[in-house]
Coordinates of C-alpha atoms and ligand atoms in Angstrom, one line a residue:
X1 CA -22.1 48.6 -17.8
X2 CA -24.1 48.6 -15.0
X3 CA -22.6 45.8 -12.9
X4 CA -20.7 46.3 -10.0
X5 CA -17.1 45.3 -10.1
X6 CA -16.4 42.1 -8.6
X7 CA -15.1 41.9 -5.3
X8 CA -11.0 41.6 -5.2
X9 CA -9.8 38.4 -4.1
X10 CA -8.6 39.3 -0.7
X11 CA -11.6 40.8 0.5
X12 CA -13.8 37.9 -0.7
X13 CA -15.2 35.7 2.7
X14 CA -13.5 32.7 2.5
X15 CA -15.4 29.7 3.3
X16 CA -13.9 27.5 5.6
X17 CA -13.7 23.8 4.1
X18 CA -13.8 21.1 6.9
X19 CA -12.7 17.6 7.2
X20 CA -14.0 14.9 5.3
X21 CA -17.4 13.3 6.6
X22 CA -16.4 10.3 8.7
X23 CA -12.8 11.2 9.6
X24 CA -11.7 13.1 12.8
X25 CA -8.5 15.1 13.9
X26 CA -6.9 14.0 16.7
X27 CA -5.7 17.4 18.6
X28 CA -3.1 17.5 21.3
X29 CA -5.4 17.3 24.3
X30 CA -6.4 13.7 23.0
X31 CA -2.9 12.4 21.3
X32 CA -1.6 11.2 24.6
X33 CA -4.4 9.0 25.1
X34 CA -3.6 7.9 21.8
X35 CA -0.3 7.3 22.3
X36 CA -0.6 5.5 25.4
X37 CA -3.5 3.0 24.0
X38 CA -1.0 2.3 21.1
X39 CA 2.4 2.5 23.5
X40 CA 0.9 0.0 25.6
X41 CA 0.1 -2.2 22.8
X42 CA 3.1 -2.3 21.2
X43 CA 5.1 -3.5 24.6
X44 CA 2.6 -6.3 25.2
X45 CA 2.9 -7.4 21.1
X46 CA 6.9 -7.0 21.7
X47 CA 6.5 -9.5 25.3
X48 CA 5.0 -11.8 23.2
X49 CA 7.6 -11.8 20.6
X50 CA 5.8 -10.0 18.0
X51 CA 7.7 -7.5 15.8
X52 CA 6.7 -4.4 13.8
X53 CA 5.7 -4.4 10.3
X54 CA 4.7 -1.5 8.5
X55 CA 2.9 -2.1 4.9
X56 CA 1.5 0.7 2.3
X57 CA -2.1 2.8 3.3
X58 CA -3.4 1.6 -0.4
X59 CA -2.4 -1.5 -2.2
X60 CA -3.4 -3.0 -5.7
X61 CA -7.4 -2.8 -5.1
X62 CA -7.2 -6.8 -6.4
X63 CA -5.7 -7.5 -3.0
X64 CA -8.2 -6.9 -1.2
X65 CA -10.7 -8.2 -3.8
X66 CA -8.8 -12.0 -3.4
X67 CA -7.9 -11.4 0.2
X68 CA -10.9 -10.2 1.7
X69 CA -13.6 -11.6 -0.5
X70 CA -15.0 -10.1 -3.6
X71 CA -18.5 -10.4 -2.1
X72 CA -17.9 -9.2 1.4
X73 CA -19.3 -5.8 2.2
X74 CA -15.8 -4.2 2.9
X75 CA -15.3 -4.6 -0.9
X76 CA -18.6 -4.4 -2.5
X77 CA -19.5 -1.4 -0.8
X78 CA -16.8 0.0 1.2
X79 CA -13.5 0.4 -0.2
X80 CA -12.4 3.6 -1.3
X81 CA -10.9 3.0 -4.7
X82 CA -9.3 5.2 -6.9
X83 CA -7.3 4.6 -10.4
X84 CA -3.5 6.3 -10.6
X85 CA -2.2 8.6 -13.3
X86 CA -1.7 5.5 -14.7
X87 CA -5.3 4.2 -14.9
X88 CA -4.1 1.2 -12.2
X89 CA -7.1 0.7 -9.6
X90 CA -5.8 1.4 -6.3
X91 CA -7.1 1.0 -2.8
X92 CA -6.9 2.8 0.4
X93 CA -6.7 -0.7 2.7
X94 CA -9.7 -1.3 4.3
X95 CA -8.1 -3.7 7.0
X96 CA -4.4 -5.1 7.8
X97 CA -4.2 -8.5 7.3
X98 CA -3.8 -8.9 3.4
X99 CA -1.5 -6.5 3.1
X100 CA 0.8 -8.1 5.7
X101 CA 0.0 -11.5 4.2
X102 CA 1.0 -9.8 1.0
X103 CA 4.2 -8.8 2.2
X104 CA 5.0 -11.9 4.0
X105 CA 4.8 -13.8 0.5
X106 CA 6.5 -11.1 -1.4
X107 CA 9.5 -11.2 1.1
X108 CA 9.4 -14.7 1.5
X109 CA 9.4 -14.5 5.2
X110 CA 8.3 -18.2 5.6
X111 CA 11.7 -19.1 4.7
X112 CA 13.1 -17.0 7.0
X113 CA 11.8 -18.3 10.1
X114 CA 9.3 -21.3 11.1
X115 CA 6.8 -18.9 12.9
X116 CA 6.4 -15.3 11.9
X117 CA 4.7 -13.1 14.7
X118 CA 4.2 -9.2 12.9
X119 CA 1.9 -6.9 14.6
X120 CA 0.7 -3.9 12.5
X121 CA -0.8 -0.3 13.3
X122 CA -2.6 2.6 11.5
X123 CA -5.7 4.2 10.0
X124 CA -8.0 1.9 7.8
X125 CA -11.0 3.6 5.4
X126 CA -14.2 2.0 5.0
X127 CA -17.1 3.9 3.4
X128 CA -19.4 3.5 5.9
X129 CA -22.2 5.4 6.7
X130 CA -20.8 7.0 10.1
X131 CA -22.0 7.3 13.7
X132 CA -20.4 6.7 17.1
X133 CA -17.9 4.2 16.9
X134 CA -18.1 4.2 13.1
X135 CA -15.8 6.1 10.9
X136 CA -14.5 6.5 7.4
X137 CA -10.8 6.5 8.9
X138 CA -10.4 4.7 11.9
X139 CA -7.1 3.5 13.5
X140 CA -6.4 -0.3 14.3
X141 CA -4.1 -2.6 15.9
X142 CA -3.4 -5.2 14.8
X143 CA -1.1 -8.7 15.1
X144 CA -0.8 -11.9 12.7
X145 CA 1.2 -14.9 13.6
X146 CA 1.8 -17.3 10.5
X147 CA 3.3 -20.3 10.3
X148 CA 1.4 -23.0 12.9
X149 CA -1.7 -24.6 13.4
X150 CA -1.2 -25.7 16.8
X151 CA -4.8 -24.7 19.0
X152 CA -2.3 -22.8 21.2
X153 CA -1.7 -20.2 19.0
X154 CA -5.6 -19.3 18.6
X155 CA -5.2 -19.3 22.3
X156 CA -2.4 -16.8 22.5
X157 CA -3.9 -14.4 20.0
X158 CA -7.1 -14.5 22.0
X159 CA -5.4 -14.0 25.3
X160 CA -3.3 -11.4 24.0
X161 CA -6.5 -8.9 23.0
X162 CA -7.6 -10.2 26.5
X163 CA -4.1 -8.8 28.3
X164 CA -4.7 -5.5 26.7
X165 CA -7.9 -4.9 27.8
X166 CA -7.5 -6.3 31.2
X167 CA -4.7 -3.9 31.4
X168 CA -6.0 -1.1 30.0
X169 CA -8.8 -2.0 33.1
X170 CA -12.0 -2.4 30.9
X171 CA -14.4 -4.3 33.4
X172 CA -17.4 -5.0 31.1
X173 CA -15.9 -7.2 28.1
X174 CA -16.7 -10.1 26.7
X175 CA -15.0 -12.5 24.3
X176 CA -17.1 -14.5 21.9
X177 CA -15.6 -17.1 20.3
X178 CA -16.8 -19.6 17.1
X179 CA -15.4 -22.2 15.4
X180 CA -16.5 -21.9 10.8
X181 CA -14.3 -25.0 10.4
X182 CA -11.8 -25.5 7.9
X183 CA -12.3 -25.1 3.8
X184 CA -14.0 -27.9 3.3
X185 CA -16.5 -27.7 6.5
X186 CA -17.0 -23.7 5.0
X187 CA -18.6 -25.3 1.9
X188 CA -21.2 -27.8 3.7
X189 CA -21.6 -25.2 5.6
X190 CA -22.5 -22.9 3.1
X191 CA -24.7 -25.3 1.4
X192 CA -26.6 -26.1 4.6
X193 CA -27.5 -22.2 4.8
X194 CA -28.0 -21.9 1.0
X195 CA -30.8 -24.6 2.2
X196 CA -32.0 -23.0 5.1
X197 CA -32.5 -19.8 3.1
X198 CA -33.7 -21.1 0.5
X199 CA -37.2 -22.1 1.7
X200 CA -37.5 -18.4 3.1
X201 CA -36.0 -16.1 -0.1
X202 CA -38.9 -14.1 -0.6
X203 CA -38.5 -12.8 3.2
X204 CA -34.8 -11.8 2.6
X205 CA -33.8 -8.0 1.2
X206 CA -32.8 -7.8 -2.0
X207 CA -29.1 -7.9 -1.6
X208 CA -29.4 -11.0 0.8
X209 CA -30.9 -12.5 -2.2
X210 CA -28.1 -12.1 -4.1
X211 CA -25.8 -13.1 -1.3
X212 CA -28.0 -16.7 -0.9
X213 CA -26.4 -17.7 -4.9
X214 CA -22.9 -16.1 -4.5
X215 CA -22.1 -16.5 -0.4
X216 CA -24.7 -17.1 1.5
X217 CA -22.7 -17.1 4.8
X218 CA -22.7 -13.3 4.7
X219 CA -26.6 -13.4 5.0
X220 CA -25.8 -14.1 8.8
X221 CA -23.7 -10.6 9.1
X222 CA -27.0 -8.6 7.3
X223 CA -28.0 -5.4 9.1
X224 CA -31.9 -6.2 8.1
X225 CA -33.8 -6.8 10.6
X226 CA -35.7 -9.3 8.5
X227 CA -32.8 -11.1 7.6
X228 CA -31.4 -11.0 11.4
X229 CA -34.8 -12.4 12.3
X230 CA -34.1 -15.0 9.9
X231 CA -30.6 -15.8 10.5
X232 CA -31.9 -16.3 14.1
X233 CA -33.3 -20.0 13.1
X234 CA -30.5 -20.6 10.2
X235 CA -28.1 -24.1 11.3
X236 CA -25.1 -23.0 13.2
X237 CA -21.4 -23.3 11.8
X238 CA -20.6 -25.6 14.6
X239 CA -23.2 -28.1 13.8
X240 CA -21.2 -28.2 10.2
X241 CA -17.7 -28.6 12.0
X242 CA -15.4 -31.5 10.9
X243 CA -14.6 -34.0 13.9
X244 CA -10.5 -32.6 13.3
X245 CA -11.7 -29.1 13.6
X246 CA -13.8 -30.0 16.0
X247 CA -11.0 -31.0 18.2
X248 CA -9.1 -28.0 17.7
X249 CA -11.7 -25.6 19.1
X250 CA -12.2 -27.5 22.3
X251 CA -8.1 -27.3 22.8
X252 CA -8.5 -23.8 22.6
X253 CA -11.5 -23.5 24.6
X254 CA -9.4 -25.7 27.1
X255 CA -6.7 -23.4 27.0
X256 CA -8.7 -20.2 27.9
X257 CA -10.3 -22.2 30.6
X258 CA -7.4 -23.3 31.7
X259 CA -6.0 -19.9 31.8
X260 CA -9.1 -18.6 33.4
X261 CA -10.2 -16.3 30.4
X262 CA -13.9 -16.2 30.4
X263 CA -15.4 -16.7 27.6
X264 CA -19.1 -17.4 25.5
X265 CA -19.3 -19.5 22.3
X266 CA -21.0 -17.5 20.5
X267 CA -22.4 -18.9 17.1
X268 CA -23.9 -15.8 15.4
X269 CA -19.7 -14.5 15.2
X270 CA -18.7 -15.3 11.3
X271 CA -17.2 -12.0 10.8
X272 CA -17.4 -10.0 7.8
X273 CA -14.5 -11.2 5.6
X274 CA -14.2 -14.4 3.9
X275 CA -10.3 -15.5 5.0
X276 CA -11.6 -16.5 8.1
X277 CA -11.5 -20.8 8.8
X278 CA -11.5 -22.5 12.1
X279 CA -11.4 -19.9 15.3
X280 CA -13.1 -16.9 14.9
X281 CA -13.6 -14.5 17.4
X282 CA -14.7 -11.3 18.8
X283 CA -14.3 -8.9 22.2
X284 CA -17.4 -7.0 22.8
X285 CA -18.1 -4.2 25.6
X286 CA -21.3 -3.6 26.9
X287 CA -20.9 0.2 26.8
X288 CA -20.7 1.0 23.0
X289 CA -24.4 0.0 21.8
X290 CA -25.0 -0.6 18.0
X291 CA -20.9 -0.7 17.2
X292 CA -20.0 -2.9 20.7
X293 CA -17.4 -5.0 19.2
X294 CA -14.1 -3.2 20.6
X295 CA -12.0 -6.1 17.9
X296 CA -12.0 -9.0 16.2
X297 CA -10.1 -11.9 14.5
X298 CA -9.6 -15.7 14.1
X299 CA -8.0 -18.1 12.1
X300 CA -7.5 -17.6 8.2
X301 CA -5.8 -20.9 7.0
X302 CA -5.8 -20.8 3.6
X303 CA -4.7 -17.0 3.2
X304 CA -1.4 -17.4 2.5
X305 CA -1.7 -20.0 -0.6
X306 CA -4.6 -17.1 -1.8
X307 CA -2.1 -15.1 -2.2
X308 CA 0.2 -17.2 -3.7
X309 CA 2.4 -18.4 -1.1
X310 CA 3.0 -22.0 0.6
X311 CA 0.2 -23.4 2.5
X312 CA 0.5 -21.7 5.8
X313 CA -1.5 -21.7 9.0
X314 CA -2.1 -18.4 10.6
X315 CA -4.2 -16.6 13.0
X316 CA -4.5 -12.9 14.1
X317 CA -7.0 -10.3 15.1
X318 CA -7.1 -6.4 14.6
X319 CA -8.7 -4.0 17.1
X320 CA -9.6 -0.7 17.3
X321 CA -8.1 2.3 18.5
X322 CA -11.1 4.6 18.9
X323 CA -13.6 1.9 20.1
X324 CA -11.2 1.0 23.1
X325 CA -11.4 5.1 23.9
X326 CA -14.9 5.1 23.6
X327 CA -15.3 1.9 26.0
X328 CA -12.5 3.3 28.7
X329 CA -14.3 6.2 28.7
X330 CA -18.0 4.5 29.0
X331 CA -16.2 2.8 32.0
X332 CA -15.0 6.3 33.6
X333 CA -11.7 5.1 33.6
X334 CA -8.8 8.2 34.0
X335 CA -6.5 9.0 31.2
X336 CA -3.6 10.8 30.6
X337 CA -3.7 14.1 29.7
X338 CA -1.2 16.2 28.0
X339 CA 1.8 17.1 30.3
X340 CA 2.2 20.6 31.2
X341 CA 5.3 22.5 31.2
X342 CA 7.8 22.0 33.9
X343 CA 9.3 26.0 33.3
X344 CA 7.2 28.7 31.9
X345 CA 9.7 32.2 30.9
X346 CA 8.6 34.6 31.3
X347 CA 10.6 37.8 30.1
X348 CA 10.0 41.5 29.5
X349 CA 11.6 43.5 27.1
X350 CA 14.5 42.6 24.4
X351 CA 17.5 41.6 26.9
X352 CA 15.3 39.8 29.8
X353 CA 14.0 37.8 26.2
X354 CA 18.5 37.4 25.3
X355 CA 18.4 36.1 28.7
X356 CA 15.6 34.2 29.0
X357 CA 16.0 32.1 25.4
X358 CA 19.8 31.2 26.9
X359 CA 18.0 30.1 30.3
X360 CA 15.2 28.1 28.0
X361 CA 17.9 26.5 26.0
X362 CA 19.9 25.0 29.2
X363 CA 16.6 24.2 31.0
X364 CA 15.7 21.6 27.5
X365 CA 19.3 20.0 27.3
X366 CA 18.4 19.3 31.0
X367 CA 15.1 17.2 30.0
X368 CA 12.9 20.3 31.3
X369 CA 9.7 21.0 29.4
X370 CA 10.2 24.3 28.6
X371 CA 7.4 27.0 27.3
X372 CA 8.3 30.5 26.4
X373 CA 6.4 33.4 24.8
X374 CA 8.2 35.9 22.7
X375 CA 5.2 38.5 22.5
X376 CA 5.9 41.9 23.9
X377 CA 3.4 41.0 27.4
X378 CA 2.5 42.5 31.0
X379 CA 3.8 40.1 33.7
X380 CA -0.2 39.6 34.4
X381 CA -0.9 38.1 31.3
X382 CA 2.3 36.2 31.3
X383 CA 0.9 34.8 34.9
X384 CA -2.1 33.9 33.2
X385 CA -1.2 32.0 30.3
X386 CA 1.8 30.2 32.8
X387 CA -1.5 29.3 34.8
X388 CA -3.8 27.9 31.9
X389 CA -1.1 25.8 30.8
X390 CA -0.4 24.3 33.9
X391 CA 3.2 25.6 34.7
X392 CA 5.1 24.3 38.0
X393 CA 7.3 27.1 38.0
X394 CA 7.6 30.7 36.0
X395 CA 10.9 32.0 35.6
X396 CA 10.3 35.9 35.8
X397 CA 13.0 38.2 33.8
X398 CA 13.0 41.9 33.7
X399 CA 15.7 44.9 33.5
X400 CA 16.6 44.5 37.1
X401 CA 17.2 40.7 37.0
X402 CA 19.0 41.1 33.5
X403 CA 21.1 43.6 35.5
X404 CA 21.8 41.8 38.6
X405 CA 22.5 38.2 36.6
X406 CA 19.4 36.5 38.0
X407 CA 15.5 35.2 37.7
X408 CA 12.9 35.0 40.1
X409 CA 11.7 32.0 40.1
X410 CA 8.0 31.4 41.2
X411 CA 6.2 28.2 42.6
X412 CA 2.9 28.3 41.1
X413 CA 1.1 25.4 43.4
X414 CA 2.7 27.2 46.2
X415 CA 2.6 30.6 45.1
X416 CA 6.3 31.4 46.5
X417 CA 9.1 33.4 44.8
X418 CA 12.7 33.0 45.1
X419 CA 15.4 35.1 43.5
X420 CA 18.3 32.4 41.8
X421 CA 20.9 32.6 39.5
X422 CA 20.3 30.4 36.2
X423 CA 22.2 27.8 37.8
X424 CA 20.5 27.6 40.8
X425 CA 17.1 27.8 39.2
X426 CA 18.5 24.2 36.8
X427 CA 19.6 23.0 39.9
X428 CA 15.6 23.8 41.7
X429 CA 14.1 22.4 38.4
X430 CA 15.5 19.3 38.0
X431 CA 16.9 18.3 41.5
X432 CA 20.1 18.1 41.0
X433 CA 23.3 19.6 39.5
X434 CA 22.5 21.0 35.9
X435 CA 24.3 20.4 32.8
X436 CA 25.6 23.0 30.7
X437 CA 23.6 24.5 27.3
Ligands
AMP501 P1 -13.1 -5.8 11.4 O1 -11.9 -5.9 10.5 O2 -14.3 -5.3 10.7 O3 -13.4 -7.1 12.2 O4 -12.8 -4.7 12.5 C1 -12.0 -5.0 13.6 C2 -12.2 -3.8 14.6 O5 -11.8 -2.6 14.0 C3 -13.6 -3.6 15.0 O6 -14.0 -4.5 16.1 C4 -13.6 -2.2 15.5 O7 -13.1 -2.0 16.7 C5 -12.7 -1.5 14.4 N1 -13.5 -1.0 13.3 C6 -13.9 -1.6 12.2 N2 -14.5 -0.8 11.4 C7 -14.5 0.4 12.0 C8 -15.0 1.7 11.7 N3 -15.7 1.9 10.5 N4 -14.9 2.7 12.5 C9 -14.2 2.5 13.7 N5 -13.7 1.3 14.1 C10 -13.9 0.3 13.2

């Protein structure tokens, strides 16, 4: 008594719920740049002899735990985890390569073929606290070849990320390279910054402390600025390298000089996941601030026998979709737009629309981009929306043309009309004789 009836359902304001934080849509004015970043990927990966694998979005969440490192941030902070109906912990991969070292064990594709070269592609999730350059979803590229240890593979994989960007025309990147060493070198190498640390503790944040017992290397990656301050006086990996590995990274630093790849060895680059041994490397562009680093990759050795395969070298990198946007776009650089149709119909009233569907039909099975409106409209407002979409040419049905067996067909960059039959107007359209529907 006393209290007014609720209100009904459908007169209730909905409230609009919106996209996760740290993911984006990707809406047609945008997709072709997409698709061309990732087009032109995939026909450089396939020149090189890479192939196409494509691997689950989540995976058993221990995958990553052995694969990337239990104590890396990706998995201590960032992974998006979630248990199954069946109370199994999943995860939604936070990167490409164990997964596709995963499969490659699971398939056996080492006894398939000596080399295996497997470029990958898709969104990645990382709980990360977003910005520019930084999201929750974000899209990579990515290629692995497994299977030798020769320096001129680390070369190829670093001149390959070079290729794309040099065709893509970024001007201002750089590649900085490193060398961690093998296993072995990894462990001095941690002991020496254990050391280092060490004597300064009490000036490290609290998680750095915890990272000086369990893997100190990741101290050099921390965002602090007192622990970047000092990182800046902690030994570098090189001085820790093994003469063998040692030897490697100056073949492939002879390679890219060879090759004229410019380059800076860069000793600060470990990279945040623990797979990485020997080359490591990044491409960096000057116009993307706090998030600069457009990819990365390296060397991962051991992977393979991780994950319960044969000892296996392999190198790779992964590189991101959005970043490269960001940078081409920093740069000014043109890029493709969404193509507009070649044929707009436009027909008034119920047999002009008979007529113009049949003419829209034959234009498609001739390769025509073809946009028609079936809304009851004035030929103004037809115009209009032919114009805002770009049109080259509107085909104009009404009574009369249905009558006469015809359409006037008007140039809209040249703002001419012709009167044609349908075949003539195919023949206009596509510049030669048309096929039939
Ligand atoms: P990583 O596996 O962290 O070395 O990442 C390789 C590349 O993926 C980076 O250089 C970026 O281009 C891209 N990337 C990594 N994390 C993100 C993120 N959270 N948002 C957007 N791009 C990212």
């Amino acid at each position: 008594l006393g209290r007014e009836a609720p209100p009904r359902r459908s007169e209730m304001p909905k409230q609009i719920i919106t996209r996760p934080r740290g993911t984006s849509d990707i809406l047609p004015a945008d997709t072709p740049v997409w698709r061309y970043l990732e087009e032109l990927a995939i026909n450089l990966f396939e020149s090189y002899g890479y192939g196409e694998i494509r691997v689950p979005v989540f995976e058993d969440s221990a995958l990553f735990e052995r694969g990337v490192g239990e104590t890396t941030d990706i998995v201590e902070k960032e992974m998006y985890t979630f248990a199954d109906r069946k109370g199994r912990t999943m995860a939604l991969r936070p990167e490409g390569t164990a997964s596709v070292v995963r499969a490659y064990v699971e398939h056996k594709m080492y006894a398939q073929q000596p080399i295996q070269k497997l470029y990958y592609r898709g969104p990645m999730f990382r709980y990360e606290r977003p910005q520019a350059g930084r999201e929750r979803q974000f899209y990579q590229l990515g290629i692995e070849s497994l299977g030798s240890e020769h320096p001129a593979v680390d070369f190829e994989v670093i001149y390959i990320a070079f290729d794309y960007y040099r065709r893509l025309g970024l001007k201002s990147i750089s590649i900085k390279l490193n060398s961690l060493g093998c296993s072995q070198d990894r462990v001095g190498y941690s002991n020496m910054l254990r050391d280092h640390f060490a004597t300064v503790r009490d000036g490290l944040c609290a998680n750095c402390n915890t990272r000086l017992e369990r893997n100190p290397l990741r101290i050099l990656d921390c965002k602090e600025p007192q622990c970047k301050e000092l990182a800046g006086s902690a030994p570098s990996s090189l001085d820790g390298v093994c003469a063998e590995c040692r030897e490697h990274f100056d073949a492939v630093l002879g390679h890219l000089r060879e090759f004229d790849v410019p380059f800076d060895v860069d000793t600060t680059i470990v990279r945040g996941l623990d797979y990485y041994t020997r080359t490591v490397f990044e491409v960096v562009h000057s116009s993307l601030g706090a998030q600069d680093a457009l990819m990365g990759g390296g060397r991962y050795d051991d992977l393979v026998e991780l994950m319960g395969g044969p000892s296996t070298p392999a190198a790779g990198f992964a590189l991101g979709v959005g970043r490269a946007i960001l940078a081409l776009r920093g740069e000014g650089i043109e890029l493709p737009s969404q193509r507009p149709p070649d044929l707009y119909i436009a027909a008034i009233g119920d047999s002009a629309r008979k007529k113009g569907l049949s003419l829209a039909v034959r234009a498609r099975s001739n390769a025509l981009r073809v946009e028609m409106d079936y809304e009851d409209r004035s030929f103004k407002s037809h115009l209009r929306n032919a114009n805002r979409l770009g049109a080259r040419f509107v085909a104009i049905i009404g009574e009369d043309e249905v009558a006469r067996d015809v359409v006037q067909l008007r140039n809209m960059a040249e703002s001419t009309q012709v009167e044609l039959t349908e075949e003539k107007t195919l023949e206009e359209l596509t510049g030669s004789k048309s096929l039939p529907a």
